[in-house]
């Protein structure tokens, strides 16, 4: 769970036949305010404006769209947009996890953009971050932050909610 200034609720998932996959939700929230099925737990990974534990990276405010990307070593990267409405203060950040689910790094993958709302993971393993402003762009980002983000003008200049 990545915390910002609001609390997120978890809802029950149902299969096509209506049977609950994970069992009923608890009747009382856990320590993080979430209702979870028996056997599940939650943890706070990052809080907007605070340093991500175990790293020196300060997590961005106003978290929005995000996606996970599997890594060859069994770990994964979670990329998350920052929906800051101040010109040039948005972007996207990432949390890198090892195969045991521990956060081992946190870093920026996109900066200098504005009001980055949702986006989408591509089939080839990049993150598309969408600016939700007039004449906004879609930016293609390397989830590991090794390559600079690139604008994708063919996707238009408009208020991109998501792709």
C-alpha positions as a LaTeX table, in Angstrom:
\begin{tabular}{lrrr}
\hline
Residue & $x$ (\AA) & $y$ (\AA) & $z$ (\AA) \\
\hline
Unk1 & 0.00 & 0.00 & 0.00 \\
Unk2 & 1.35 & 3.43 & $-0.89$ \\
Unk3 & $-0.14$ & 6.04 & 1.39 \\
Unk4 & $-0.79$ & 9.64 & 0.48 \\
Unk5 & $-3.10$ & 11.88 & 2.46 \\
Unk6 & $-6.18$ & 9.69 & 2.07 \\
Unk7 & $-7.21$ & 6.20 & 3.12 \\
Unk8 & $-7.95$ & 3.59 & 0.48 \\
Unk9 & $-10.49$ & 0.83 & 1.05 \\
Unk10 & $-10.08$ & $-2.68$ & $-0.33$ \\
Unk11 & $-13.20$ & $-4.27$ & $-1.75$ \\
Unk12 & $-14.09$ & $-7.91$ & $-2.14$ \\
Unk13 & $-13.39$ & $-9.57$ & $-5.47$ \\
Unk14 & $-15.94$ & $-11.95$ & $-6.93$ \\
Unk15 & $-15.60$ & $-14.51$ & $-9.67$ \\
Unk16 & $-17.99$ & $-14.86$ & $-12.60$ \\
Unk17 & $-20.22$ & $-17.22$ & $-10.60$ \\
Unk18 & $-20.44$ & $-14.76$ & $-7.71$ \\
Unk19 & $-18.42$ & $-16.87$ & $-5.27$ \\
Unk20 & $-15.86$ & $-14.89$ & $-3.28$ \\
Unk21 & $-12.30$ & $-15.82$ & $-4.22$ \\
Unk22 & $-10.66$ & $-14.86$ & $-0.94$ \\
Unk23 & $-13.47$ & $-15.14$ & 1.59 \\
Unk24 & $-15.43$ & $-12.42$ & 3.33 \\
Unk25 & $-13.88$ & $-9.15$ & 4.42 \\
Unk26 & $-13.17$ & $-8.65$ & 8.10 \\
Unk27 & $-15.78$ & $-6.63$ & 9.97 \\
Unk28 & $-13.17$ & $-4.31$ & 11.50 \\
Unk29 & $-10.31$ & $-2.54$ & 9.74 \\
Unk30 & $-6.67$ & $-3.46$ & 10.28 \\
Unk31 & $-4.09$ & $-1.05$ & 11.74 \\
Unk32 & $-3.94$ & 0.76 & 8.37 \\
Unk33 & $-7.71$ & 1.21 & 8.12 \\
Unk34 & $-8.33$ & $-1.51$ & 5.52 \\
Unk35 & $-10.93$ & $-4.26$ & 5.55 \\
Unk36 & $-9.18$ & $-7.45$ & 4.40 \\
Unk37 & $-10.08$ & $-11.14$ & 4.11 \\
Unk38 & $-8.72$ & $-13.53$ & 6.75 \\
Unk39 & $-5.02$ & $-14.27$ & 6.22 \\
Unk40 & $-4.31$ & $-10.98$ & 4.42 \\
Unk41 & $-2.30$ & $-8.11$ & 5.87 \\
Unk42 & $-1.35$ & $-4.62$ & 4.73 \\
Unk43 & 1.69 & $-2.44$ & 5.20 \\
Unk44 & 2.51 & 1.15 & 4.37 \\
Unk45 & 5.31 & 1.30 & 1.80 \\
Unk46 & 5.60 & 5.03 & 1.15 \\
Unk47 & 3.97 & 8.22 & 2.38 \\
Unk48 & 3.79 & 11.38 & 0.26 \\
Unk49 & 6.43 & 13.91 & 1.31 \\
Unk50 & 8.33 & 11.41 & 3.49 \\
Unk51 & 11.49 & 9.38 & 2.90 \\
Unk52 & 10.78 & 5.80 & 1.80 \\
Unk53 & 12.05 & 3.56 & 4.63 \\
Unk54 & 15.37 & 1.90 & 3.80 \\
Unk55 & 16.16 & 4.46 & 1.07 \\
Unk56 & 17.15 & 8.12 & 0.84 \\
Unk57 & 14.33 & 8.90 & $-1.62$ \\
Unk58 & 11.52 & 11.26 & $-0.66$ \\
Unk59 & 8.22 & 9.89 & $-2.04$ \\
Unk60 & 6.13 & 12.23 & $-4.17$ \\
Unk61 & 2.79 & 13.70 & $-3.04$ \\
Unk62 & $-0.64$ & 13.03 & $-4.57$ \\
Unk63 & $-0.13$ & 9.46 & $-5.77$ \\
Unk64 & $-2.38$ & 8.40 & $-8.66$ \\
Unk65 & $-2.15$ & 5.75 & $-11.40$ \\
Unk66 & 0.38 & 2.97 & $-11.12$ \\
Unk67 & 1.44 & $-0.48$ & $-12.29$ \\
Unk68 & 3.80 & $-3.32$ & $-11.35$ \\
Unk69 & 6.54 & $-4.75$ & $-13.57$ \\
Unk70 & 8.09 & $-8.19$ & $-12.97$ \\
Unk71 & 11.89 & $-8.45$ & $-12.91$ \\
Unk72 & 14.07 & $-11.39$ & $-13.97$ \\
Unk73 & 15.39 & $-11.84$ & $-10.40$ \\
Unk74 & 11.90 & $-12.53$ & $-9.02$ \\
Unk75 & 11.44 & $-9.00$ & $-7.73$ \\
Unk76 & 9.30 & $-6.29$ & $-9.21$ \\
Unk77 & 9.01 & $-2.53$ & $-9.66$ \\
Unk78 & 5.92 & $-0.50$ & $-8.79$ \\
Unk79 & 5.66 & 2.77 & $-10.76$ \\
Unk80 & 3.30 & 5.49 & $-9.55$ \\
Unk81 & 2.27 & 8.87 & $-10.95$ \\
Unk82 & 2.29 & 12.11 & $-8.96$ \\
Unk83 & $-0.80$ & 14.19 & $-9.73$ \\
Unk84 & 0.70 & 17.51 & $-8.61$ \\
Unk85 & $-1.17$ & 20.34 & $-10.40$ \\
Unk86 & 1.77 & 22.78 & $-10.23$ \\
Unk87 & 3.56 & 23.27 & $-13.56$ \\
Unk88 & 6.67 & 21.09 & $-13.79$ \\
Unk89 & 6.23 & 19.51 & $-10.34$ \\
Unk90 & 4.54 & 16.22 & $-11.35$ \\
Unk91 & 6.09 & 13.06 & $-12.72$ \\
Unk92 & 6.36 & 9.45 & $-11.62$ \\
Unk93 & 8.37 & 7.51 & $-9.05$ \\
Unk94 & 9.15 & 3.84 & $-8.52$ \\
Unk95 & 9.61 & 1.38 & $-5.69$ \\
Unk96 & 11.85 & $-1.61$ & $-6.40$ \\
Unk97 & 11.15 & $-4.84$ & $-4.49$ \\
Unk98 & 13.30 & $-7.93$ & $-4.08$ \\
Unk99 & 11.87 & $-11.42$ & $-4.52$ \\
Unk100 & 10.81 & $-11.49$ & $-0.83$ \\
Unk101 & 8.77 & $-8.29$ & $-1.18$ \\
Unk102 & 11.18 & $-5.95$ & 0.59 \\
Unk103 & 11.61 & $-2.42$ & $-0.76$ \\
Unk104 & 15.26 & $-2.20$ & $-1.87$ \\
Unk105 & 15.21 & 1.10 & $-3.77$ \\
Unk106 & 13.06 & 4.10 & $-4.64$ \\
Unk107 & 13.70 & 6.57 & $-7.45$ \\
Unk108 & 12.23 & 8.99 & $-9.99$ \\
Unk109 & 11.37 & 7.77 & $-13.52$ \\
Unk110 & 9.76 & 11.00 & $-14.80$ \\
Unk111 & 10.09 & 14.62 & $-13.73$ \\
Unk112 & 9.30 & 18.12 & $-14.97$ \\
Unk113 & 5.73 & 17.26 & $-15.98$ \\
Unk114 & 2.37 & 18.41 & $-14.64$ \\
Unk115 & $-0.71$ & 16.72 & $-13.16$ \\
Unk116 & 0.25 & 13.14 & $-14.02$ \\
Unk117 & $-3.00$ & 11.26 & $-13.56$ \\
Unk118 & $-3.38$ & 7.65 & $-14.62$ \\
Unk119 & $-1.45$ & 5.84 & $-17.31$ \\
Unk120 & $-0.83$ & 2.31 & $-18.40$ \\
Unk121 & 1.70 & $-0.48$ & $-18.62$ \\
Unk122 & 2.69 & $-1.40$ & $-22.18$ \\
Unk123 & 3.02 & $-5.00$ & $-23.42$ \\
Unk124 & 6.76 & $-4.34$ & $-23.92$ \\
Unk125 & 7.31 & $-3.37$ & $-20.27$ \\
Unk126 & 7.27 & 0.42 & $-20.10$ \\
Unk127 & 4.99 & 2.81 & $-18.20$ \\
Unk128 & 2.90 & 5.45 & $-19.98$ \\
Unk129 & 2.32 & 8.49 & $-17.75$ \\
Unk130 & $-0.46$ & 10.88 & $-18.77$ \\
Unk131 & $-0.57$ & 14.63 & $-18.12$ \\
Unk132 & $-4.14$ & 15.69 & $-17.36$ \\
Unk133 & $-3.74$ & 19.31 & $-18.48$ \\
Unk134 & $-4.62$ & 21.28 & $-21.59$ \\
Unk135 & $-2.10$ & 20.23 & $-24.27$ \\
Unk136 & $-0.84$ & 17.48 & $-21.95$ \\
Unk137 & 1.36 & 14.71 & $-23.27$ \\
Unk138 & 1.79 & 10.99 & $-22.76$ \\
Unk139 & 5.29 & 10.08 & $-21.55$ \\
Unk140 & 6.85 & 6.63 & $-21.99$ \\
Unk141 & 9.00 & 5.72 & $-18.99$ \\
Unk142 & 11.50 & 2.98 & $-18.21$ \\
Unk143 & 10.27 & 1.45 & $-14.92$ \\
Unk144 & 13.88 & 0.98 & $-13.79$ \\
Unk145 & 14.76 & 4.59 & $-14.57$ \\
Unk146 & 17.75 & 3.61 & $-16.73$ \\
Unk147 & 16.51 & 5.44 & $-19.85$ \\
Unk148 & 15.09 & 8.96 & $-19.95$ \\
Unk149 & 11.32 & 9.31 & $-20.32$ \\
Unk150 & 10.20 & 10.18 & $-23.84$ \\
Unk151 & 7.11 & 12.12 & $-24.95$ \\
Unk152 & 4.78 & 10.27 & $-27.34$ \\
Unk153 & 3.30 & 13.10 & $-29.47$ \\
Unk154 & 1.45 & 10.65 & $-31.73$ \\
Unk155 & $-0.90$ & 10.05 & $-28.78$ \\
Unk156 & $-2.07$ & 13.66 & $-29.01$ \\
Unk157 & $-1.85$ & 16.82 & $-26.93$ \\
Unk158 & $-4.89$ & 16.99 & $-24.66$ \\
Unk159 & $-6.12$ & 16.34 & $-21.10$ \\
Unk160 & $-5.04$ & 12.71 & $-20.90$ \\
Unk161 & $-6.89$ & 10.97 & $-18.06$ \\
Unk162 & $-5.26$ & 7.67 & $-18.99$ \\
Unk163 & $-4.46$ & 5.42 & $-21.95$ \\
\hline
\end{tabular}
